[in-house]
Amino acid sequence: MNLDIARKKMVESQIIGRGIEDSRVIEAMLRVPRHLFVQEAMSAQAYSDSALPIGEKQTISQPYMVAYMAEKLELRSSDRVLEIGTGSGYHAAILAGLAQRVYTIERIPVLAVKARKLFDTLGLTNIAMKIDDGTVGWSQEAPFDAILVTAGAPRIPDGLLKQLAVGGRLVIPVGDEKEQVLIRVRKDEDGGFSEESLLDCRFVKLIGKEGWKGYE
Ligand code: SAH
């Protein structure tokens, strides 16, 4: 099937069909060519309803999960958003169409380099990227209106909470190494935090100082 048609079908059945309503998220999912973010041999599967391997034992998330997390971040076009776990760069490319500027951190250099090339190819000039341990955030650029973690954490990293702006949202999978719950934390006007559990999920491990240790 033609990949543009496959993408349209993916959005209709997996995204709109499962209840994603934010029109900006839907538009971004229609626009960003997911097949460029998967390994070339897998481009025919790029619009299937699943996560896919991207090398280095990492995965690009299932399209629905990408859209769901993006919707839950409640992004406005003036927002600055931090993503931990660039991976293929697909999620960052989606966020780039929803926010003013995206800051994304990846710990594995080969993945980061590939993602950077794709951002350049697609002309996504509002994405800043660095190779580092993202569990401690990006203090020089803080505070952020939204923070997205795309790897499973054993607990919510304190440093990320500190880098949220008032009214800011953090979306993060938290749990053990096999299963997690997607959690949204909001920083309230009084400086406190409110937390809600959204859905069960499975992500690769968030590895680092405030994540899983001993895998470095
Ligand atoms: N958002 C990605 C999903 C990538 S999977 C996409 O759209 O493709 C999660 C990624 O998190 C992996 O690439 C992994 O290397 C990275 N990761 C894990 N721990 C990290 C850390 N502490 N800092 C930055 N990246 C991390």
XYZ file of C-alpha atoms and ligand atoms in Angstrom:
242
model
C 0.000 0.000 0.000
C 1.082 3.561 -0.670
C 2.606 4.896 2.568
C 0.647 8.164 2.553
C -2.588 6.210 2.267
C -1.398 3.830 4.998
C -0.746 6.816 7.278
C -4.216 8.236 6.663
C -5.770 4.867 7.468
C -3.650 4.578 10.598
C -4.929 7.949 11.816
C -8.533 7.087 11.041
C -8.593 3.675 12.700
C -5.948 3.816 15.439
C -6.040 7.483 16.430
C -9.476 8.988 15.730
C -11.132 5.564 16.002
C -9.796 5.133 19.543
C -10.903 8.483 20.828
C -8.094 10.981 20.258
C -9.924 14.291 19.784
C -7.315 17.058 19.783
C -7.370 18.265 16.174
C -3.781 19.537 16.341
C -2.562 16.115 17.477
C -4.540 14.466 14.670
C -3.068 16.863 12.104
C 0.458 16.213 13.350
C -0.068 12.448 13.121
C -1.314 12.915 9.534
C 1.628 15.095 8.609
C 4.727 13.405 10.080
C 6.006 10.545 7.876
C 6.470 7.804 10.490
C 7.999 5.474 7.886
C 11.148 7.632 7.822
C 11.673 7.016 11.555
C 11.710 3.200 11.416
C 14.461 1.010 9.973
C 14.248 0.973 6.186
C 13.473 -2.750 6.030
C 10.428 -2.066 8.216
C 8.888 0.859 6.386
C 5.984 -1.319 5.208
C 5.081 -1.903 8.885
C 5.506 1.728 9.911
C 1.752 2.347 10.099
C 0.851 -0.878 11.884
C -0.666 -0.785 15.356
C 2.515 -1.544 17.283
C 5.859 -0.440 18.652
C 8.790 -1.386 16.373
C 12.501 -1.969 16.961
C 14.812 0.948 16.053
C 18.145 -0.717 16.918
C 20.206 -0.608 20.122
C 17.436 -2.673 21.799
C 15.128 0.356 21.743
C 11.712 0.890 20.172
C 9.596 3.541 18.492
C 6.312 3.680 20.459
C 2.961 2.503 19.074
C 1.262 5.349 17.123
C -1.737 5.438 19.483
C 0.560 5.829 22.498
C 2.388 8.703 20.802
C -0.888 10.511 20.071
C -2.332 9.741 23.517
C 0.708 11.115 25.356
C 0.814 14.183 23.116
C -2.874 14.866 23.824
C -2.391 14.458 27.572
C 0.373 17.069 27.544
C -2.294 19.670 26.556
C 0.201 21.624 24.470
C -0.334 25.182 23.319
C 1.611 26.592 20.391
C 3.533 28.888 22.773
C 4.743 26.023 25.009
C 8.300 24.841 25.556
C 8.437 21.095 25.974
C 11.144 18.712 27.160
C 11.236 15.098 25.970
C 13.385 12.441 27.656
C 14.181 9.557 25.275
C 14.462 10.866 21.699
C 14.850 7.338 20.285
C 13.871 7.488 16.609
C 12.874 11.149 16.927
C 9.274 10.465 15.868
C 7.608 11.666 19.049
C 9.757 14.809 19.067
C 8.713 15.487 15.453
C 5.051 15.239 16.489
C 5.625 17.574 19.449
C 7.439 20.049 17.178
C 4.152 20.702 15.385
C 2.287 21.314 18.647
C 4.658 23.469 20.694
C 6.915 26.458 20.169
C 10.136 24.618 20.923
C 11.066 21.032 21.765
C 14.104 20.055 23.815
C 14.887 16.363 23.556
C 17.528 14.228 25.274
C 18.814 10.784 24.230
C 21.479 8.749 26.008
C 22.476 6.525 23.050
C 24.610 8.540 20.579
C 23.848 6.550 17.377
C 20.108 7.011 17.860
C 20.555 10.708 18.582
C 22.635 11.235 15.447
C 20.047 9.488 13.233
C 17.216 11.519 14.769
C 19.102 14.779 14.289
C 19.538 13.997 10.580
C 15.823 13.368 10.199
C 14.947 16.649 11.946
C 17.212 18.419 9.435
C 15.736 16.532 6.464
C 12.203 17.440 7.547
C 13.142 21.061 8.290
C 12.158 20.803 11.966
C 14.171 23.777 13.157
C 12.393 24.135 16.516
C 13.941 20.986 18.038
C 17.031 21.272 20.253
C 18.744 18.059 21.163
C 21.490 16.729 23.375
C 23.116 13.407 24.151
C 22.987 12.971 27.921
C 21.224 11.357 30.870
C 17.785 12.964 30.690
C 16.638 11.804 34.124
C 18.095 15.006 35.544
C 16.358 17.159 32.923
C 17.884 20.158 31.150
C 18.375 22.758 33.880
C 19.787 25.503 31.608
C 16.540 25.551 29.606
C 14.078 25.061 32.497
C 11.296 25.668 33.384
C 9.203 23.728 30.848
C 5.457 23.961 30.213
C 5.417 20.237 29.560
C 7.770 17.302 30.090
C 7.367 13.941 28.363
C 9.279 10.829 29.384
C 9.145 8.059 26.775
C 10.900 5.338 28.803
C 9.691 3.505 31.910
C 10.888 4.942 35.226
C 11.064 3.233 38.638
C 9.742 6.477 40.200
C 9.115 10.080 39.201
C 12.502 11.855 39.017
C 12.572 14.751 41.457
C 14.695 16.854 39.162
C 12.024 16.766 36.459
C 9.331 17.977 38.867
C 11.590 20.903 39.775
C 11.891 21.865 36.104
C 8.119 22.136 35.542
C 6.639 25.625 35.182
C 3.573 26.530 37.242
C 0.633 24.961 35.404
C 3.083 22.577 33.701
C 2.339 18.916 32.921
C 4.645 15.907 33.210
C 3.627 12.651 31.501
C 5.693 9.614 32.484
C 5.404 5.806 32.615
C 6.197 4.595 36.148
C 6.443 1.010 37.340
C 8.655 -2.067 37.292
C 10.820 -3.255 34.405
C 7.969 -5.083 32.670
C 4.847 -2.982 33.183
C 4.139 0.600 34.035
C 1.261 2.992 34.576
C 1.239 6.214 32.598
C 1.052 9.065 35.081
C 0.327 12.751 34.595
C 1.563 15.223 37.178
C 0.447 18.830 37.130
C 2.188 21.650 38.972
C -0.561 23.673 40.620
C -0.694 27.435 41.076
C 0.233 27.044 44.770
C 3.392 25.137 43.804
C 1.969 21.743 44.853
C 1.601 18.759 42.527
C -1.472 16.723 41.589
C -1.078 13.288 40.109
C -3.412 11.081 38.044
C -3.019 7.561 36.664
C -3.971 7.362 32.986
C -3.412 3.848 31.600
C -1.295 0.687 31.751
C 1.650 0.630 29.390
C 4.987 -0.981 28.510
C 8.092 0.990 27.741
C 11.812 0.268 27.560
C 13.750 1.234 30.664
C 14.663 4.782 31.608
C 18.326 4.351 32.488
C 20.268 6.904 34.498
C 20.907 8.737 37.726
C 17.233 9.110 38.613
C 16.082 6.064 36.623
C 17.124 2.407 36.543
C 20.726 2.029 37.622
C 23.356 -0.566 36.814
C 22.539 -0.951 33.113
C 24.915 1.725 31.886
N 10.226 8.792 21.882
C 10.859 7.702 21.188
C 10.722 6.404 21.941
C 12.057 5.876 22.175
S 12.218 4.532 23.293
C 10.404 7.595 19.748
O 9.495 8.308 19.344
O 10.998 6.802 18.999
C 12.956 5.308 24.673
C 14.299 5.950 24.459
O 14.716 6.445 25.742
C 15.424 5.008 24.016
O 15.981 5.493 22.833
C 16.428 5.065 25.163
O 17.785 4.992 24.746
C 16.118 6.410 25.786
N 16.547 6.596 27.168
C 16.500 5.711 28.192
N 16.972 6.275 29.320
C 17.322 7.564 28.994
C 17.878 8.653 29.726
N 18.165 8.577 31.031
N 18.096 9.807 29.078
C 17.822 9.946 27.751
N 17.313 8.940 27.001
C 17.057 7.763 27.616
